[in-house]
Amino acid sequence: MSENISVLGLGLMGTALAESLLAAGHQVTVWNRTPAKAEPLLARGAKQAATPEEAVAASPLVIVCLLDYQSVTSTLAGAPLSGRVVANLTTGRPAEARELAAWVAERGGEYLDGGIMAVPQMIARPGALILYSGSEPAFDRHEGALSAMAEARFTGADPGMAPLLDLAMLTGMYGQIAGLLEAAALVRSAGYPLTEFVSSLLVPWLNAMAAQQPLWAEKMASGDHSTEVSNLEINRAGVENLVRAFREQGVKPDLLLPLKAVIDQRTARGLGHEGLSGLIEEL
Ligand code: FVH
């Protein structure tokens, strides 16, 4: 069913979102601080609002995708939010989302926060996911339209939940990047071809390791960190060995050292018999 939807913010991501809504047959009104960025969308049938107030007045569903939360509140400050659903897809922190949800509610609007797990090129393609939290009734009413941009998944009534999960997923990604960088530096120090190492050795290994993560999650959720495989004491010796090997190869183990510190701390408490999942209790 075609809906009236406003999109505020036509950067790389906002433009991709507006394009996907137009392609799905919705009536899209757009606003951007720099108006010229709307031109390609106008050619595809979007209407341009002269002000954020006009854009908000045009549609029950208002999608906002700006630089940061400060720019969101300054943009929406004078807008008539009563009766509107504000779906804010700007990246931010959980505390900012909760604060903005209250700010929107004070003005009579409903709030959804969204964490975009995609780059602009992925929008409206398989694999793109947007996590939502906040008003479940608002999500239910607009799920069809939201699904035009990416798979839409509601994660809870706490507006901070979607940004928290977004940050958690980025944390997993940065951990993986840290491992890649250290491994690549070690391999490069020995002159082995890096592309060959990454595609034929590292990626299959990481995929096999990733398949174990749901089991780790069960351990962390239950608090039962007992293990019959490699315990913390074995891993402490293993990481110690890694750090020595890095130094002998003339490579800095700087991204590994924080992990080593947490393993050392846990084993120093006499918990070396536990598995690595127990490290969560130190964080
Ligand atoms: N691009 C990506 O891959 C990531 C994927 C995950 C989610 N992020 C977040 O999406 C937000 C927008 O990102 P973007 O890629 O669209 O960013 P830009 O292309 O730099 O566009 C920024 C837009 O924000 C407008 N803007 C900036 N400051 C203000 C302000 N003070 N008042 C009003 N609007 C403002 C800017 O306007 P203009 O410069 O064109 O006039 C753009 O519309 C972001 O949270 C990412 O973390 C994207």
Short mmCIF file of C-alpha atoms and ligand atoms in Angstrom, two decimals:
data_model
loop_
_atom_site.label_atom_id
_atom_site.label_comp_id
_atom_site.label_asym_id
_atom_site.label_seq_id
_atom_site.Cartn_x
_atom_site.Cartn_y
_atom_site.Cartn_z
CA MET A 1 0.00 0.00 0.00
CA SER A 2 1.36 3.40 -0.98
CA GLU A 3 2.07 5.75 1.96
CA ASN A 4 3.05 9.40 2.29
CA ILE A 5 6.58 9.40 3.71
CA SER A 6 8.97 12.26 4.34
CA VAL A 7 12.72 11.83 4.30
CA LEU A 8 14.86 14.47 6.01
CA GLY A 9 18.54 14.28 5.12
CA LEU A 10 19.78 13.49 1.65
CA GLY A 11 23.35 12.49 2.27
CA LEU A 12 24.55 9.22 0.76
CA MET A 13 22.34 7.13 3.03
CA GLY A 14 19.25 9.37 3.05
CA THR A 15 19.28 9.51 -0.76
CA ALA A 16 19.47 5.69 -0.99
CA LEU A 17 16.58 5.37 1.50
CA ALA A 18 14.41 7.88 -0.40
CA GLU A 19 15.20 6.14 -3.71
CA SER A 20 14.09 2.78 -2.30
CA LEU A 21 10.80 4.25 -1.04
CA LEU A 22 10.10 5.86 -4.42
CA ALA A 23 10.90 2.59 -6.18
CA ALA A 24 8.37 0.83 -3.91
CA GLY A 25 5.66 3.27 -5.05
CA HIS A 26 5.42 5.55 -2.00
CA GLN A 27 4.71 9.29 -2.16
CA VAL A 28 7.98 10.74 -0.93
CA THR A 29 8.58 14.30 0.28
CA VAL A 30 12.22 15.20 0.83
CA TRP A 31 14.12 17.92 2.63
CA ASN A 32 17.84 18.56 2.84
CA ARG A 33 19.84 21.43 4.31
CA THR A 34 21.55 21.80 0.92
CA PRO A 35 18.48 21.75 -1.36
CA ALA A 36 20.36 20.92 -4.60
CA LYS A 37 20.96 17.35 -3.38
CA ALA A 38 17.24 16.66 -3.88
CA GLU A 39 17.40 17.09 -7.66
CA PRO A 40 17.97 13.44 -8.71
CA LEU A 41 15.08 12.39 -6.44
CA LEU A 42 12.74 15.06 -7.84
CA ALA A 43 13.39 13.59 -11.29
CA ARG A 44 12.13 10.24 -9.91
CA GLY A 45 8.92 11.72 -8.55
CA ALA A 46 9.78 13.02 -5.09
CA LYS A 47 8.35 16.34 -3.87
CA GLN A 48 10.69 18.86 -2.28
CA ALA A 49 9.79 20.61 0.96
CA ALA A 50 11.24 24.07 1.48
CA THR A 51 11.63 23.61 5.23
CA PRO A 52 11.79 20.72 7.75
CA GLU A 53 8.42 21.96 9.10
CA GLU A 54 6.84 21.57 5.65
CA ALA A 55 8.39 18.09 5.24
CA VAL A 56 7.08 16.90 8.62
CA ALA A 57 3.61 18.30 7.91
CA ALA A 58 3.47 16.35 4.62
CA SER A 59 3.54 12.77 6.00
CA PRO A 60 2.57 10.63 9.01
CA LEU A 61 5.92 8.80 8.74
CA VAL A 62 9.01 11.00 8.93
CA ILE A 63 12.35 9.30 8.28
CA VAL A 64 15.37 11.24 9.47
CA CYS A 65 18.94 10.40 8.45
CA LEU A 66 21.36 13.17 9.33
CA LEU A 67 24.92 13.52 10.54
CA ASP A 68 24.23 13.21 14.28
CA TYR A 69 21.50 13.59 16.93
CA GLN A 70 22.32 17.25 17.50
CA SER A 71 21.51 17.99 13.86
CA VAL A 72 18.28 15.95 14.25
CA THR A 73 16.97 18.02 17.18
CA SER A 74 17.99 21.31 15.61
CA THR A 75 16.27 20.29 12.34
CA LEU A 76 13.05 19.11 14.02
CA ALA A 77 12.94 21.91 16.62
CA GLY A 78 10.11 23.90 15.03
CA ALA A 79 8.33 21.03 13.29
CA PRO A 80 4.75 19.91 14.09
CA LEU A 81 5.48 16.42 15.50
CA SER A 82 2.04 15.76 16.97
CA GLY A 83 0.55 12.66 15.32
CA ARG A 84 3.79 11.91 13.47
CA VAL A 85 6.05 8.87 13.69
CA VAL A 86 9.67 9.98 13.70
CA ALA A 87 11.90 7.10 12.52
CA ASN A 88 15.40 8.35 13.22
CA LEU A 89 18.01 6.32 11.34
CA THR A 90 20.93 8.55 12.29
CA THR A 91 23.73 6.65 14.04
CA GLY A 92 23.96 7.47 17.74
CA ARG A 93 24.29 6.18 21.27
CA PRO A 94 21.54 4.47 23.33
CA ALA A 95 21.35 7.42 25.76
CA GLU A 96 20.87 9.85 22.86
CA ALA A 97 18.04 7.69 21.47
CA ARG A 98 16.23 7.60 24.83
CA GLU A 99 16.59 11.36 25.19
CA LEU A 100 15.31 12.00 21.67
CA ALA A 101 12.37 9.61 22.17
CA ALA A 102 11.29 11.63 25.23
CA TRP A 103 11.78 14.88 23.31
CA VAL A 104 9.55 13.64 20.47
CA ALA A 105 6.93 12.31 22.94
CA GLU A 106 6.80 15.71 24.68
CA ARG A 107 5.85 17.15 21.30
CA GLY A 108 3.10 14.58 20.73
CA GLY A 109 4.97 12.27 18.33
CA GLU A 110 5.84 8.58 18.40
CA TYR A 111 9.50 7.57 18.11
CA LEU A 112 11.38 4.77 16.44
CA ASP A 113 15.14 4.57 16.50
CA GLY A 114 16.84 2.67 13.72
CA GLY A 115 20.29 1.15 13.39
CA ILE A 116 21.21 0.69 9.74
CA MET A 117 23.30 -2.45 9.21
CA ALA A 118 24.17 -1.65 5.60
CA VAL A 119 26.03 0.77 3.37
CA PRO A 120 24.04 2.92 0.91
CA GLN A 121 24.71 0.54 -2.02
CA MET A 122 23.02 -2.30 -0.09
CA ILE A 123 19.73 -0.49 0.56
CA ALA A 124 16.69 -2.38 -0.83
CA ARG A 125 18.93 -5.36 -1.62
CA PRO A 126 19.15 -8.75 0.10
CA GLY A 127 21.37 -8.60 3.16
CA ALA A 128 20.42 -5.07 4.20
CA LEU A 129 19.00 -4.92 7.71
CA ILE A 130 17.63 -2.06 9.81
CA LEU A 131 17.12 -2.68 13.55
CA TYR A 132 14.29 -0.69 15.14
CA SER A 133 13.31 0.04 18.74
CA GLY A 134 10.84 2.34 20.46
CA SER A 135 7.13 2.45 19.69
CA GLU A 136 5.96 -1.03 18.66
CA PRO A 137 2.52 0.20 17.51
CA ALA A 138 4.27 2.71 15.21
CA PHE A 139 6.54 -0.05 13.89
CA ASP A 140 3.57 -2.34 13.25
CA ARG A 141 1.69 0.39 11.36
CA HIS A 142 4.63 1.22 9.10
CA GLU A 143 6.46 -2.11 8.86
CA GLY A 144 5.47 -2.51 5.20
CA ALA A 145 6.97 0.84 4.19
CA LEU A 146 10.05 0.37 6.37
CA SER A 147 10.65 -3.01 4.73
CA ALA A 148 11.04 -1.31 1.35
CA MET A 149 14.40 0.06 2.53
CA ALA A 150 15.79 -3.10 4.14
CA GLU A 151 14.68 -6.03 6.25
CA ALA A 152 13.02 -4.32 9.22
CA ARG A 153 13.49 -5.99 12.61
CA PHE A 154 11.86 -4.68 15.81
CA THR A 155 14.11 -5.22 18.84
CA GLY A 156 12.19 -3.79 21.81
CA ALA A 157 10.35 -0.88 23.40
CA ASP A 158 13.51 0.69 24.87
CA PRO A 159 14.44 3.27 22.20
CA GLY A 160 18.10 2.68 23.08
CA MET A 161 17.99 -1.00 22.09
CA ALA A 162 18.49 -0.62 18.31
CA PRO A 163 21.50 1.72 18.65
CA LEU A 164 22.96 -0.54 21.34
CA LEU A 165 22.67 -3.59 19.07
CA ASP A 166 24.08 -1.54 16.18
CA LEU A 167 27.11 -0.63 18.34
CA ALA A 168 27.44 -4.25 19.49
CA MET A 169 27.56 -5.45 15.90
CA LEU A 170 30.15 -2.78 15.04
CA THR A 171 32.14 -3.94 18.08
CA GLY A 172 32.18 -7.49 16.69
CA MET A 173 33.31 -6.09 13.34
CA TYR A 174 36.14 -4.05 14.89
CA GLY A 175 37.30 -7.11 16.84
CA GLN A 176 37.45 -9.03 13.57
CA ILE A 177 39.33 -6.18 11.87
CA ALA A 178 41.80 -6.05 14.77
CA GLY A 179 42.48 -9.78 14.33
CA LEU A 180 42.88 -9.37 10.58
CA LEU A 181 45.35 -6.50 10.97
CA GLU A 182 47.54 -8.32 13.51
CA ALA A 183 47.47 -11.57 11.52
CA ALA A 184 48.31 -9.72 8.29
CA ALA A 185 51.19 -7.83 9.91
CA LEU A 186 52.65 -11.12 11.18
CA VAL A 187 52.28 -12.83 7.79
CA ARG A 188 53.73 -9.83 5.94
CA SER A 189 56.78 -9.88 8.26
CA ALA A 190 57.60 -13.37 6.92
CA GLY A 191 57.03 -12.47 3.26
CA TYR A 192 54.12 -14.88 2.71
CA PRO A 193 51.61 -13.59 0.10
CA LEU A 194 48.94 -11.72 2.05
CA THR A 195 46.03 -12.15 -0.36
CA GLU A 196 46.64 -15.89 -0.48
CA PHE A 197 46.83 -16.08 3.32
CA VAL A 198 43.59 -14.14 3.81
CA SER A 199 41.45 -15.88 1.22
CA SER A 200 42.61 -19.45 1.49
CA LEU A 201 43.59 -19.70 5.17
CA LEU A 202 42.20 -16.95 7.37
CA VAL A 203 38.64 -16.60 6.02
CA PRO A 204 37.78 -20.35 6.17
CA TRP A 205 39.27 -20.49 9.69
CA LEU A 206 37.25 -17.47 10.87
CA ASN A 207 34.07 -18.92 9.36
CA ALA A 208 34.63 -22.17 11.26
CA MET A 209 35.25 -20.19 14.46
CA ALA A 210 32.16 -18.02 13.90
CA ALA A 211 30.03 -21.16 13.74
CA GLN A 212 30.98 -21.82 17.40
CA GLN A 213 29.77 -18.42 18.62
CA PRO A 214 26.15 -19.45 19.41
CA LEU A 215 27.60 -22.04 21.84
CA TRP A 216 29.73 -19.33 23.43
CA ALA A 217 26.61 -17.16 23.72
CA GLU A 218 24.83 -19.96 25.63
CA LYS A 219 27.75 -20.16 28.06
CA MET A 220 27.84 -16.40 28.59
CA ALA A 221 24.05 -16.20 29.04
CA SER A 222 24.03 -19.03 31.60
CA GLY A 223 27.15 -17.92 33.46
CA ASP A 224 28.42 -21.52 33.32
CA HIS A 225 31.97 -21.08 32.03
CA SER A 226 33.10 -24.65 32.61
CA THR A 227 34.91 -26.20 29.66
CA GLU A 228 36.23 -29.54 28.58
CA VAL A 229 38.29 -28.13 25.73
CA SER A 230 40.85 -25.34 25.89
CA ASN A 231 40.63 -23.58 29.24
CA LEU A 232 41.87 -20.11 30.14
CA GLU A 233 45.24 -21.35 31.41
CA ILE A 234 45.95 -22.94 28.02
CA ASN A 235 44.80 -19.78 26.24
CA ARG A 236 46.94 -17.63 28.56
CA ALA A 237 50.01 -19.61 27.51
CA GLY A 238 48.87 -19.48 23.86
CA VAL A 239 48.49 -15.70 23.82
CA GLU A 240 51.80 -15.28 25.68
CA ASN A 241 53.40 -17.35 22.94
CA LEU A 242 51.74 -15.21 20.27
CA VAL A 243 53.02 -12.00 21.81
CA ARG A 244 56.57 -13.38 21.98
CA ALA A 245 56.38 -14.55 18.37
CA PHE A 246 55.19 -11.12 17.22
CA ARG A 247 58.11 -9.41 18.97
CA GLU A 248 60.61 -11.91 17.53
CA GLN A 249 59.22 -11.09 14.06
CA GLY A 250 59.56 -7.34 14.74
CA VAL A 251 55.77 -6.81 14.74
CA LYS A 252 53.92 -4.90 17.46
CA PRO A 253 51.20 -6.99 19.16
CA ASP A 254 49.39 -3.82 20.30
CA LEU A 255 45.89 -4.94 19.29
CA LEU A 256 46.32 -8.28 21.10
CA LEU A 257 47.65 -6.86 24.37
CA PRO A 258 44.27 -5.72 25.79
CA LEU A 259 42.94 -9.28 25.36
CA LYS A 260 46.05 -10.69 27.04
CA ALA A 261 45.55 -8.30 29.97
CA VAL A 262 41.98 -9.55 30.55
CA ILE A 263 43.05 -13.21 30.31
CA ASP A 264 45.87 -12.56 32.81
CA GLN A 265 43.45 -10.81 35.17
CA ARG A 266 40.97 -13.71 35.10
CA THR A 267 43.60 -16.41 35.58
CA ALA A 268 45.17 -14.39 38.43
CA ARG A 269 41.83 -14.80 40.22
CA GLY A 270 42.38 -18.57 40.13
CA LEU A 271 39.87 -19.16 37.33
CA GLY A 272 42.26 -20.68 34.78
CA HIS A 273 40.14 -23.84 34.66
CA GLU A 274 37.27 -21.91 33.02
CA GLY A 275 36.76 -21.37 29.30
CA LEU A 276 37.32 -18.10 27.43
CA SER A 277 33.61 -17.26 27.81
CA GLY A 278 34.36 -16.40 31.46
CA LEU A 279 36.22 -13.28 30.31
CA ILE A 280 32.84 -11.56 29.92
CA GLU A 281 32.66 -11.37 33.71
CA GLU A 282 35.77 -9.14 33.72
CA LEU A 283 34.18 -6.53 31.39
N1 FVH B 1 26.96 5.86 4.80
C1 FVH B 1 27.07 4.74 5.50
O1 FVH B 1 27.63 3.75 5.04
C2 FVH B 1 26.54 4.61 6.93
C3 FVH B 1 25.89 3.28 7.17
C4 FVH B 1 25.33 3.15 8.56
C5 FVH B 1 24.50 4.38 8.96
N2 FVH B 1 25.21 5.59 8.67
C6 FVH B 1 24.66 6.78 9.31
O2 FVH B 1 23.68 7.45 8.54
C7 FVH B 1 23.73 8.85 8.83
C8 FVH B 1 23.88 9.63 7.54
O3 FVH B 1 25.00 9.13 6.85
P1 FVH B 1 25.33 9.55 5.34
O4 FVH B 1 26.22 8.50 4.78
O5 FVH B 1 24.10 9.88 4.62
O6 FVH B 1 26.19 10.87 5.63
P2 FVH B 1 26.47 12.11 4.68
O7 FVH B 1 26.50 11.69 3.26
O8 FVH B 1 27.68 12.78 5.23
O9 FVH B 1 25.20 13.07 4.90
C9 FVH B 1 24.99 13.78 6.10
C10 FVH B 1 23.61 14.41 6.06
O10 FVH B 1 23.42 15.19 7.25
C11 FVH B 1 23.10 16.53 6.89
N3 FVH B 1 23.55 17.42 7.92
C12 FVH B 1 24.78 17.51 8.49
N4 FVH B 1 24.80 18.42 9.45
C13 FVH B 1 23.56 18.97 9.50
C14 FVH B 1 22.96 19.99 10.29
N5 FVH B 1 23.65 20.62 11.25
N6 FVH B 1 21.66 20.29 10.06
C15 FVH B 1 20.96 19.64 9.10
N7 FVH B 1 21.47 18.67 8.29
C16 FVH B 1 22.76 18.34 8.51
C17 FVH B 1 23.80 16.73 5.56
O11 FVH B 1 23.23 17.86 4.92
P3 FVH B 1 24.03 18.62 3.74
O12 FVH B 1 25.48 18.66 4.17
O13 FVH B 1 23.82 17.81 2.51
O14 FVH B 1 23.42 19.96 3.70
C18 FVH B 1 23.47 15.39 4.87
O15 FVH B 1 22.14 15.38 4.44
C19 FVH B 1 24.89 9.06 9.79
O16 FVH B 1 24.42 9.10 11.11
C20 FVH B 1 25.73 7.82 9.57
O17 FVH B 1 26.51 7.49 10.69
C21 FVH B 1 25.60 5.74 7.29
#
